[in-house]
Short mmCIF file of C-alpha atoms in Angstrom, two decimals:
data_model
loop_
_atom_site.label_atom_id
_atom_site.label_comp_id
_atom_site.label_asym_id
_atom_site.label_seq_id
_atom_site.Cartn_x
_atom_site.Cartn_y
_atom_site.Cartn_z
CA UNK U 1 152.50 63.58 102.78
CA UNK U 2 155.80 63.98 104.55
CA UNK U 3 157.11 60.61 103.36
CA UNK U 4 156.40 61.59 99.74
CA UNK U 5 158.30 64.85 100.21
CA UNK U 6 161.22 62.92 101.60
CA UNK U 7 161.03 60.50 98.67
CA UNK U 8 161.19 63.37 96.18
CA UNK U 9 164.17 64.85 98.02
CA UNK U 10 165.89 61.49 97.91
CA UNK U 11 165.30 61.17 94.17
CA UNK U 12 166.78 64.64 93.51
CA UNK U 13 169.86 63.74 95.53
CA UNK U 14 170.30 60.53 93.55
CA UNK U 15 170.20 62.52 90.28
CA UNK U 16 173.02 64.82 91.47
CA UNK U 17 175.16 61.84 92.43
CA UNK U 18 176.55 61.68 88.85
CA UNK U 19 178.61 64.84 89.38
CA UNK U 20 179.10 65.03 93.19
CA UNK U 21 180.91 62.67 95.51
CA UNK U 22 179.00 59.37 95.15
CA UNK U 23 179.50 58.12 98.71
CA UNK U 24 178.29 61.41 100.18
CA UNK U 25 175.16 61.37 98.01
CA UNK U 26 174.33 57.79 99.05
CA UNK U 27 174.74 58.57 102.75
CA UNK U 28 172.55 61.64 102.36
CA UNK U 29 169.89 59.54 100.56
CA UNK U 30 169.88 56.92 103.30
CA UNK U 31 169.58 59.61 105.93
CA UNK U 32 166.57 60.98 104.07
CA UNK U 33 164.98 57.54 104.00
CA UNK U 34 165.45 57.18 107.76
CA UNK U 35 163.81 60.52 108.32
CA UNK U 36 160.97 59.44 106.05
CA UNK U 37 160.41 56.27 108.08
CA UNK U 38 160.33 58.22 111.35
CA UNK U 39 157.93 60.78 109.90
CA UNK U 40 155.56 58.10 108.62
CA UNK U 41 155.51 56.41 112.07
CA UNK U 42 154.91 59.60 114.04
CA UNK U 43 152.26 61.01 111.70
CA UNK U 44 150.58 57.61 111.07
CA UNK U 45 150.35 58.42 107.35
CA UNK U 46 150.85 54.77 106.37
CA UNK U 47 151.56 51.42 108.01
CA UNK U 48 155.18 50.47 108.50
CA UNK U 49 155.03 47.90 105.71
CA UNK U 50 153.61 50.43 103.29
CA UNK U 51 155.63 53.45 104.37
CA UNK U 52 159.15 53.05 105.77
CA UNK U 53 159.91 49.45 104.79
CA UNK U 54 158.55 49.84 101.29
CA UNK U 55 160.56 53.00 100.73
CA UNK U 56 163.67 51.40 102.16
CA UNK U 57 163.38 48.31 99.97
CA UNK U 58 162.81 50.49 96.90
CA UNK U 59 165.88 52.58 97.75
CA UNK U 60 168.00 49.49 98.19
CA UNK U 61 166.85 48.19 94.79
CA UNK U 62 167.79 51.45 93.05
CA UNK U 63 171.09 51.60 94.93
CA UNK U 64 172.07 48.06 94.04
CA UNK U 65 171.11 48.56 90.42
CA UNK U 66 172.86 51.92 89.94
CA UNK U 67 175.95 51.73 92.12
CA UNK U 68 176.74 48.06 92.59
CA UNK U 69 180.03 48.48 90.76
CA UNK U 70 181.39 51.08 93.19
CA UNK U 71 183.38 49.69 96.17
CA UNK U 72 182.70 52.78 98.21
CA UNK U 73 178.99 52.56 97.64
CA UNK U 74 178.95 48.85 98.37
CA UNK U 75 180.69 49.49 101.70
CA UNK U 76 178.26 52.25 102.59
CA UNK U 77 175.30 50.01 101.73
CA UNK U 78 176.63 47.17 103.84
CA UNK U 79 177.07 49.49 106.78
CA UNK U 80 173.46 50.63 106.38
CA UNK U 81 172.22 47.03 106.33
CA UNK U 82 174.18 46.18 109.51
CA UNK U 83 172.85 49.24 111.26
CA UNK U 84 176.08 51.27 111.24
CA UNK U 85 175.56 55.00 111.41
CA UNK U 86 176.72 56.88 108.26
CA UNK U 87 179.19 59.67 108.70
CA UNK U 88 177.59 63.13 108.55
CA UNK U 89 178.02 64.82 105.17
CA UNK U 90 177.28 68.52 104.60
CA UNK U 91 174.38 69.28 102.28
CA UNK U 92 175.21 70.34 98.72
CA UNK U 93 174.77 74.07 98.32
CA UNK U 94 173.13 75.78 95.37
CA UNK U 95 176.47 77.34 94.42
CA UNK U 96 178.11 73.91 94.13
CA UNK U 97 175.27 72.58 92.00
CA UNK U 98 175.52 75.67 89.79
CA UNK U 99 179.27 75.20 89.41
CA UNK U 100 178.75 71.58 88.45
CA UNK U 101 176.19 72.47 85.80
CA UNK U 102 178.50 75.18 84.46
CA UNK U 103 181.34 72.68 84.19
CA UNK U 104 179.09 70.34 82.22
CA UNK U 105 178.06 73.11 79.83
CA UNK U 106 181.67 74.18 79.34
CA UNK U 107 182.64 70.60 78.50
CA UNK U 108 179.85 70.35 75.92
CA UNK U 109 180.87 73.67 74.40
CA UNK U 110 184.48 72.55 74.11
CA UNK U 111 183.44 69.38 72.29
CA UNK U 112 181.14 71.29 69.94
CA UNK U 113 183.80 73.89 69.15
CA UNK U 114 186.39 71.21 68.59
CA UNK U 115 184.14 69.48 66.04
CA UNK U 116 183.47 72.83 64.39
CA UNK U 117 187.17 73.58 64.15
CA UNK U 118 187.89 70.16 62.65
CA UNK U 119 185.14 70.63 60.06
CA UNK U 120 186.42 74.07 58.99
CA UNK U 121 190.01 72.79 58.96
CA UNK U 122 188.94 70.00 56.61
CA UNK U 123 187.26 72.50 54.27
CA UNK U 124 190.37 74.66 54.12
CA UNK U 125 192.62 71.65 53.64
CA UNK U 126 190.56 70.65 50.63
CA UNK U 127 190.65 74.19 49.27
CA UNK U 128 194.38 74.56 49.80
CA UNK U 129 195.12 71.26 48.08
CA UNK U 130 194.37 72.78 44.66
CA UNK U 131 195.34 75.82 42.63
CA UNK U 132 197.69 78.59 43.62
CA UNK U 133 196.62 78.42 47.26
CA UNK U 134 198.47 75.16 47.86
CA UNK U 135 201.78 76.38 46.48
CA UNK U 136 201.51 79.78 48.09
CA UNK U 137 200.55 78.39 51.49
CA UNK U 138 203.40 75.90 51.39
CA UNK U 139 205.75 78.78 50.74
CA UNK U 140 204.23 80.65 53.66
CA UNK U 141 204.74 77.67 55.97
CA UNK U 142 208.32 77.16 54.87
CA UNK U 143 209.48 80.75 54.80
CA UNK U 144 207.47 82.14 57.74
CA UNK U 145 205.12 85.05 57.57
CA UNK U 146 207.75 87.62 58.48
CA UNK U 147 209.79 86.85 55.35
CA UNK U 148 206.97 87.14 52.82
CA UNK U 149 206.88 90.11 50.48
CA UNK U 150 205.26 91.04 47.20
CA UNK U 151 208.26 89.99 45.09
CA UNK U 152 208.35 86.56 46.67
CA UNK U 153 204.65 85.99 46.05
CA UNK U 154 204.95 87.08 42.43
CA UNK U 155 207.66 84.45 41.83
CA UNK U 156 205.78 81.45 43.29
CA UNK U 157 204.13 79.21 40.72
CA UNK U 158 201.91 76.16 40.88
CA UNK U 159 203.14 73.05 39.12
CA UNK U 160 199.90 72.34 37.19
CA UNK U 161 199.18 74.97 35.97
CA UNK U 162 201.96 77.45 36.66
CA UNK U 163 200.07 80.54 37.86
CA UNK U 164 201.42 83.26 40.19
CA UNK U 165 199.26 84.80 42.87
CA UNK U 166 199.96 88.31 41.53
CA UNK U 167 199.42 88.63 37.80
CA UNK U 168 201.24 91.08 35.57
CA UNK U 169 198.72 90.76 32.72
CA UNK U 170 195.58 92.85 32.49
CA UNK U 171 192.02 91.64 32.85
CA UNK U 172 191.59 91.16 29.10
CA UNK U 173 193.79 88.08 29.11
CA UNK U 174 192.49 86.62 32.37
CA UNK U 175 190.70 83.29 32.01
CA UNK U 176 189.19 80.54 34.09
CA UNK U 177 192.62 79.24 35.10
CA UNK U 178 193.43 82.65 36.58
CA UNK U 179 190.57 82.67 39.08
CA UNK U 180 191.50 83.45 42.71
CA UNK U 181 194.63 85.34 41.62
CA UNK U 182 195.15 89.11 41.66
CA UNK U 183 195.37 91.46 38.69
CA UNK U 184 196.23 95.18 38.55
CA UNK U 185 193.46 97.79 38.38
CA UNK U 186 195.00 101.28 38.30
CA UNK U 187 192.84 104.08 39.73
CA UNK U 188 193.41 106.18 36.62
CA UNK U 189 191.30 103.76 34.57
CA UNK U 190 188.28 104.39 36.82
CA UNK U 191 188.29 108.07 37.80
CA UNK U 192 184.62 107.81 38.82
CA UNK U 193 185.52 105.27 41.52
CA UNK U 194 188.23 107.47 43.06
CA UNK U 195 187.20 111.08 43.73
CA UNK U 196 190.83 112.08 44.29
CA UNK U 197 191.53 111.18 40.64
CA UNK U 198 188.45 112.98 39.31
CA UNK U 199 188.42 116.64 38.27
CA UNK U 200 184.65 116.84 37.83
CA UNK U 201 183.30 120.36 38.46
CA UNK U 202 181.54 121.06 41.77
CA UNK U 203 182.40 117.57 43.01
CA UNK U 204 182.55 118.82 46.61
CA UNK U 205 178.83 119.67 46.43
CA UNK U 206 177.86 116.04 45.80
CA UNK U 207 177.76 113.15 48.30
CA UNK U 208 180.64 110.70 48.53
CA UNK U 209 180.77 109.61 44.92
CA UNK U 210 183.45 106.93 44.73
CA UNK U 211 183.41 103.14 45.03
CA UNK U 212 183.82 102.56 48.75
CA UNK U 213 184.89 98.95 48.36
CA UNK U 214 187.80 99.79 46.06
CA UNK U 215 188.83 102.83 48.11
CA UNK U 216 188.95 100.82 51.34
CA UNK U 217 190.79 97.94 49.69
CA UNK U 218 193.49 100.15 48.20
CA UNK U 219 193.94 102.16 51.38
CA UNK U 220 194.31 99.03 53.50
CA UNK U 221 196.68 97.13 51.24
CA UNK U 222 198.63 100.00 49.70
CA UNK U 223 198.47 98.12 46.39
CA UNK U 224 196.30 98.46 43.28
CA UNK U 225 195.32 94.80 42.88
CA UNK U 226 191.96 93.04 43.15
CA UNK U 227 191.09 89.35 43.06
CA UNK U 228 189.80 87.76 39.88
CA UNK U 229 186.82 86.13 41.56
CA UNK U 230 184.58 83.56 39.83
CA UNK U 231 181.65 86.02 39.82
CA UNK U 232 183.77 88.50 37.83
CA UNK U 233 184.88 85.84 35.38
CA UNK U 234 181.40 84.46 34.72
CA UNK U 235 179.81 87.90 34.33
CA UNK U 236 182.50 88.84 31.86
CA UNK U 237 181.85 85.65 29.88
CA UNK U 238 178.10 86.28 29.94
CA UNK U 239 178.64 89.77 28.55
CA UNK U 240 180.68 88.30 25.71
CA UNK U 241 178.64 85.20 24.87
CA UNK U 242 175.07 85.83 26.06
CA UNK U 243 172.80 87.19 23.38
CA UNK U 244 169.38 86.95 25.02
CA UNK U 245 170.00 88.60 28.41
CA UNK U 246 170.96 92.28 28.41
CA UNK U 247 169.86 93.41 31.92
CA UNK U 248 171.64 92.22 35.07
CA UNK U 249 171.00 93.02 38.73
CA UNK U 250 173.69 92.22 41.30
CA UNK U 251 172.45 91.50 44.80
CA UNK U 252 173.89 89.90 47.92
CA UNK U 253 174.80 90.41 51.55
CA UNK U 254 176.53 93.63 52.64
CA UNK U 255 180.22 93.74 51.71
CA UNK U 256 180.00 90.63 49.56
CA UNK U 257 181.89 92.31 46.70
CA UNK U 258 179.12 93.64 44.45
CA UNK U 259 180.68 97.09 43.98
CA UNK U 260 184.17 95.76 43.28
CA UNK U 261 182.75 93.24 40.80
CA UNK U 262 180.95 96.03 38.95
CA UNK U 263 184.06 98.22 38.94
CA UNK U 264 186.09 95.33 37.53
CA UNK U 265 183.54 94.81 34.75
CA UNK U 266 183.65 98.50 33.84
CA UNK U 267 187.46 98.30 33.77
CA UNK U 268 187.31 95.25 31.48
CA UNK U 269 184.74 96.89 29.20
CA UNK U 270 186.90 99.96 28.68
CA UNK U 271 189.94 97.81 27.98
CA UNK U 272 187.87 95.91 25.42
CA UNK U 273 186.84 99.06 23.55
CA UNK U 274 183.38 99.43 25.04
CA UNK U 275 181.91 102.79 26.03
CA UNK U 276 181.02 102.51 29.72
CA UNK U 277 178.79 105.03 31.48
CA UNK U 278 179.58 104.26 35.12
CA UNK U 279 177.89 105.71 38.22
CA UNK U 280 179.55 104.15 41.31
CA UNK U 281 177.09 105.80 43.71
CA UNK U 282 173.56 106.63 42.56
CA UNK U 283 173.15 108.92 45.57
CA UNK U 284 175.00 111.63 43.63
CA UNK U 285 171.90 111.80 41.42
CA UNK U 286 169.43 112.30 44.28
CA UNK U 287 171.21 114.62 46.75
CA UNK U 288 173.70 117.47 46.79
CA UNK U 289 174.16 120.44 44.52
CA UNK U 290 171.38 122.64 43.21
CA UNK U 291 168.00 121.70 41.79
CA UNK U 292 165.43 123.62 39.76
CA UNK U 293 161.88 123.02 38.58
CA UNK U 294 161.43 122.44 34.86
CA UNK U 295 157.96 123.70 33.92
CA UNK U 296 158.12 122.26 30.43
CA UNK U 297 158.81 118.70 31.66
CA UNK U 298 157.00 119.08 34.98
CA UNK U 299 160.07 117.60 36.65
CA UNK U 300 163.15 118.76 38.54
CA UNK U 301 166.63 119.22 37.09
CA UNK U 302 169.90 118.60 38.97
CA UNK U 303 172.68 120.30 36.96
CA UNK U 304 175.64 119.37 39.19
CA UNK U 305 174.79 115.67 38.98
CA UNK U 306 174.49 115.92 35.20
CA UNK U 307 177.85 117.67 34.82
CA UNK U 308 179.43 114.99 37.00
CA UNK U 309 178.33 112.32 34.52
CA UNK U 310 179.32 114.35 31.47
CA UNK U 311 182.79 115.09 32.78
CA UNK U 312 183.57 111.46 33.64
CA UNK U 313 182.22 110.20 30.33
CA UNK U 314 184.38 112.63 28.36
CA UNK U 315 187.46 111.82 30.45
CA UNK U 316 187.16 108.11 29.64
CA UNK U 317 185.73 108.09 26.08
CA UNK U 318 186.27 111.42 24.36
CA UNK U 319 187.64 109.88 21.15
CA UNK U 320 184.90 107.24 20.92
CA UNK U 321 182.16 109.83 21.49
CA UNK U 322 183.50 111.97 18.66
CA UNK U 323 182.58 109.24 16.18
CA UNK U 324 178.98 108.89 17.40
CA UNK U 325 176.03 111.13 16.64
CA UNK U 326 172.97 112.13 18.62
CA UNK U 327 169.62 110.62 17.64
CA UNK U 328 168.66 113.69 15.58
CA UNK U 329 172.14 113.83 14.04
CA UNK U 330 172.67 117.48 14.97
CA UNK U 331 176.04 116.96 16.68
CA UNK U 332 178.47 114.36 17.89
CA UNK U 333 178.10 112.97 21.39
CA UNK U 334 181.34 114.60 22.49
CA UNK U 335 180.08 118.01 21.33
CA UNK U 336 176.80 117.46 23.18
CA UNK U 337 178.75 116.63 26.34
CA UNK U 338 180.96 119.70 26.06
CA UNK U 339 178.00 122.00 25.49
CA UNK U 340 176.29 120.55 28.55
CA UNK U 341 179.37 121.23 30.67
CA UNK U 342 179.59 124.81 29.48
CA UNK U 343 175.87 125.57 29.97
CA UNK U 344 174.86 127.88 32.79
CA UNK U 345 171.21 126.88 33.09
CA UNK U 346 169.82 123.93 35.04
CA UNK U 347 168.05 122.15 32.17
CA UNK U 348 170.80 122.05 29.52
CA UNK U 349 173.23 119.68 31.33
CA UNK U 350 170.44 117.21 32.12
CA UNK U 351 169.19 117.33 28.53
CA UNK U 352 172.72 116.66 27.28
CA UNK U 353 173.02 113.52 29.43
CA UNK U 354 169.68 112.19 28.18
CA UNK U 355 170.64 112.86 24.54
CA UNK U 356 173.96 111.09 24.97
CA UNK U 357 172.35 108.02 26.57
CA UNK U 358 169.83 107.77 23.74
CA UNK U 359 172.63 108.16 21.19
CA UNK U 360 174.67 105.40 22.83
CA UNK U 361 171.73 103.01 22.98
CA UNK U 362 170.67 103.64 19.39
CA UNK U 363 173.98 102.85 17.64
CA UNK U 364 175.24 99.31 16.98
CA UNK U 365 178.89 99.92 16.09
CA UNK U 366 180.50 100.13 19.54
CA UNK U 367 179.42 98.00 22.54
CA UNK U 368 177.98 100.05 25.41
CA UNK U 369 177.83 99.30 29.13
CA UNK U 370 175.43 101.24 31.38
CA UNK U 371 176.44 100.54 35.01
CA UNK U 372 174.79 102.03 38.10
CA UNK U 373 175.84 101.02 41.62
CA UNK U 374 173.64 101.52 44.72
CA UNK U 375 170.74 101.32 42.35
CA UNK U 376 168.05 101.37 45.05
CA UNK U 377 168.94 105.00 45.86
CA UNK U 378 167.08 105.90 42.65
CA UNK U 379 163.84 104.76 44.33
CA UNK U 380 164.42 106.28 47.77
CA UNK U 381 163.36 109.78 48.83
CA UNK U 382 165.72 112.43 47.49
CA UNK U 383 167.65 115.00 49.42
CA UNK U 384 165.63 117.85 47.94
CA UNK U 385 162.40 119.46 49.11
CA UNK U 386 159.71 121.84 47.94
CA UNK U 387 158.12 124.51 50.10
CA UNK U 388 154.35 124.13 50.32
CA UNK U 389 153.61 126.74 52.95
CA UNK U 390 155.13 128.82 55.70
CA UNK U 391 155.84 125.83 57.89
CA UNK U 392 155.56 122.91 55.49
CA UNK U 393 158.10 121.39 53.14
CA UNK U 394 157.56 118.34 50.94
CA UNK U 395 160.40 115.93 50.24
CA UNK U 396 160.82 115.23 46.55
CA UNK U 397 160.80 111.63 45.39
CA UNK U 398 163.63 110.38 43.23
CA UNK U 399 161.13 109.71 40.45
CA UNK U 400 160.44 113.45 40.22
CA UNK U 401 164.08 114.14 39.28
CA UNK U 402 164.52 113.99 35.52
CA UNK U 403 168.09 112.66 35.58
CA UNK U 404 167.56 110.11 38.36
CA UNK U 405 164.49 108.68 36.66
CA UNK U 406 166.41 108.37 33.38
CA UNK U 407 169.19 106.40 35.11
CA UNK U 408 166.83 103.60 36.14
CA UNK U 409 168.52 101.56 33.45
CA UNK U 410 166.79 98.26 34.24
CA UNK U 411 163.36 99.70 33.44
CA UNK U 412 164.30 100.82 29.94
CA UNK U 413 165.61 99.05 26.88
CA UNK U 414 169.27 98.09 26.83
CA UNK U 415 171.68 99.32 24.16
CA UNK U 416 171.33 97.67 20.77
CA UNK U 417 174.83 96.37 21.27
CA UNK U 418 175.63 96.20 24.97
CA UNK U 419 174.43 95.52 28.49
CA UNK U 420 172.74 97.38 31.36
CA UNK U 421 173.81 96.35 34.85
CA UNK U 422 172.91 97.60 38.33
CA UNK U 423 173.88 96.65 41.88
CA UNK U 424 171.88 97.09 45.06
CA UNK U 425 173.21 98.63 48.27
CA UNK U 426 172.51 96.60 51.40
CA UNK U 427 173.43 99.05 54.14
CA UNK U 428 171.45 101.07 56.67
CA UNK U 429 171.70 104.41 54.86
CA UNK U 430 169.27 103.27 52.18
CA UNK U 431 166.11 101.64 53.51
CA UNK U 432 165.70 98.01 52.51
CA UNK U 433 161.93 98.37 52.59
CA UNK U 434 161.89 100.38 49.36
CA UNK U 435 160.45 98.18 46.60
CA UNK U 436 162.65 97.85 43.52
CA UNK U 437 160.76 97.03 40.29
CA UNK U 438 162.17 93.93 38.66
CA UNK U 439 160.93 93.52 35.07
CA UNK U 440 160.79 90.07 33.55
CA UNK U 441 163.78 90.74 31.29
CA UNK U 442 166.16 91.38 34.22
CA UNK U 443 168.48 88.57 35.28
CA UNK U 444 169.08 88.69 39.10
CA UNK U 445 172.56 87.54 40.04
CA UNK U 446 173.61 86.72 43.60
CA UNK U 447 177.09 87.77 44.72
CA UNK U 448 178.17 85.58 47.60
CA UNK U 449 180.80 86.27 50.20
CA UNK U 450 184.25 84.75 49.89
CA UNK U 451 184.53 80.97 49.60
CA UNK U 452 187.25 79.11 51.56
CA UNK U 453 189.51 79.03 48.49
CA UNK U 454 189.04 82.74 47.86
CA UNK U 455 189.66 83.40 51.54
CA UNK U 456 192.90 81.41 51.49
CA UNK U 457 194.36 83.58 48.73
CA UNK U 458 192.95 86.74 50.28
CA UNK U 459 194.74 85.99 53.56
CA UNK U 460 197.94 85.19 51.75
CA UNK U 461 197.76 88.51 49.91
CA UNK U 462 196.89 90.45 53.05
CA UNK U 463 199.67 88.72 54.94
CA UNK U 464 202.18 89.77 52.30
CA UNK U 465 201.14 93.42 52.35
CA UNK U 466 200.89 93.57 56.15
CA UNK U 467 197.13 93.86 56.64
CA UNK U 468 197.00 90.83 58.93
CA UNK U 469 199.10 87.85 59.91
CA UNK U 470 199.13 84.86 57.55
CA UNK U 471 198.98 81.58 59.42
CA UNK U 472 196.90 78.48 58.89
CA UNK U 473 195.04 78.77 62.19
CA UNK U 474 194.65 82.51 61.72
CA UNK U 475 193.06 81.87 58.35
CA UNK U 476 190.48 79.53 59.86
CA UNK U 477 189.71 81.84 62.77
CA UNK U 478 189.27 84.88 60.56
CA UNK U 479 186.95 83.01 58.21
CA UNK U 480 184.75 81.89 61.11
CA UNK U 481 184.64 85.37 62.61
CA UNK U 482 183.89 87.31 59.43
CA UNK U 483 181.98 84.65 57.42
CA UNK U 484 183.89 85.59 54.27
CA UNK U 485 183.47 89.36 54.65
CA UNK U 486 186.65 91.04 53.42
CA UNK U 487 185.57 94.43 54.76
CA UNK U 488 185.35 93.08 58.29
CA UNK U 489 188.74 91.43 57.89
CA UNK U 490 190.34 94.77 56.97
CA UNK U 491 188.72 96.57 59.89
CA UNK U 492 189.58 93.96 62.53
CA UNK U 493 192.93 92.74 61.22
CA UNK U 494 194.81 93.92 64.33
CA UNK U 495 192.17 92.53 66.65
CA UNK U 496 192.42 89.08 65.09
CA UNK U 497 196.08 88.80 65.99
CA UNK U 498 195.47 89.83 69.62
CA UNK U 499 192.56 87.57 70.54
CA UNK U 500 193.54 84.33 72.34
CA UNK U 501 192.75 81.15 70.49
CA UNK U 502 190.22 79.93 73.05
CA UNK U 503 188.02 82.99 72.72
CA UNK U 504 187.81 82.59 68.95
CA UNK U 505 185.43 79.67 69.25
CA UNK U 506 183.57 80.56 72.44
CA UNK U 507 179.82 80.14 72.13
CA UNK U 508 178.29 83.55 72.86
CA UNK U 509 174.68 82.37 72.94
#
């Protein structure tokens, strides 16, 4: 019916009256009602009492209930009752309605972002009220970010307890009170993590073998310091005190700090007199260099990967290995390593690594740490292949490589006196669909991204070394953007200082 169509149109116009000019909407509604009455009379769809008058009385009831408080609306209604003609008002276009809806959405977004900013500000205020963050941030606010330098940060202490942000002591003497501060980790103590400091033979034939997290951190900051995070402290204490658990698996989101935590534990173990066999990238065991089939073992040997391990182990623990014997007692572990390095065949270096690992695990005089990072590469397809015809080549699995299979440290028994630890890689280069066996004796440990308190000290440190600006608002914005990912902070440090403040909290959905 035409009068029903007019009624629906009138109702839609009354809904839009909340955001458009109220007097214009009322006049337009009354004009629609008049048209409805005329249509009902001409088409004889309903009697006058049922059609036009009923609609008019209903409209007046809604108008008086909704807009009685508006003087303009009251005047317009009185004119309608006395028969005065309303002034013509142009119809509202679709563009205007769209602009109104957009303005509403923008207002809601601003309120939501303001509440979000207040919540994050409260979290950081609570974090900065304790520990070294409070004292350091107060210094930053008083001195200004341009005046901060490494010497100034090293001199700032907290009243209770008095702890500087940059520590001069090594990791051996770091305790729970030193968490969130920075300690020195010289590259020379971890030659495996820094290829430029390693003189391993044929290193150029192997994939990138260092610890990417440490390399990126040192290149960005220009300093050789890392944060003493709670995960590092608790793992260190578990290694010292825990007697039942000897297998650990570090997992977590990409760039959460798993690799740096493992490197720090290896550094601590070597300072404590442990023998640490450290592989910062397990991909060096499954790709690169030469490979040869071992008929006796029905497996494949990778001599370059084996010599890489032997060289790094001798460089870090030559003296300790001289006092240990192989399982059969035929030679010391250092002599076995040297003979493996000098061998020209493919099987001898791999056999030397396996003998040394068995010798380390079988003795109970010196603690031993077996650490393998990017552990899931040992279960992925290797970079080697075997010809099976003129036009067919089969990719070898990592389990077919004798050395790679031996380095699956979580599947085998741990040292009699020591710990086996591995960390998973969560990046696109290694498929996340590869199943990783997790025996019952393995303790999975989650490594989370930076907390607000860790982030506060990280920003203070980065501000001092010039990686990014150190301001309170900048700290909050960077934490929201990166969700505690230090790698993203290093890569977008310049961008963070260029973005306007309004775009930091814009809802992109």
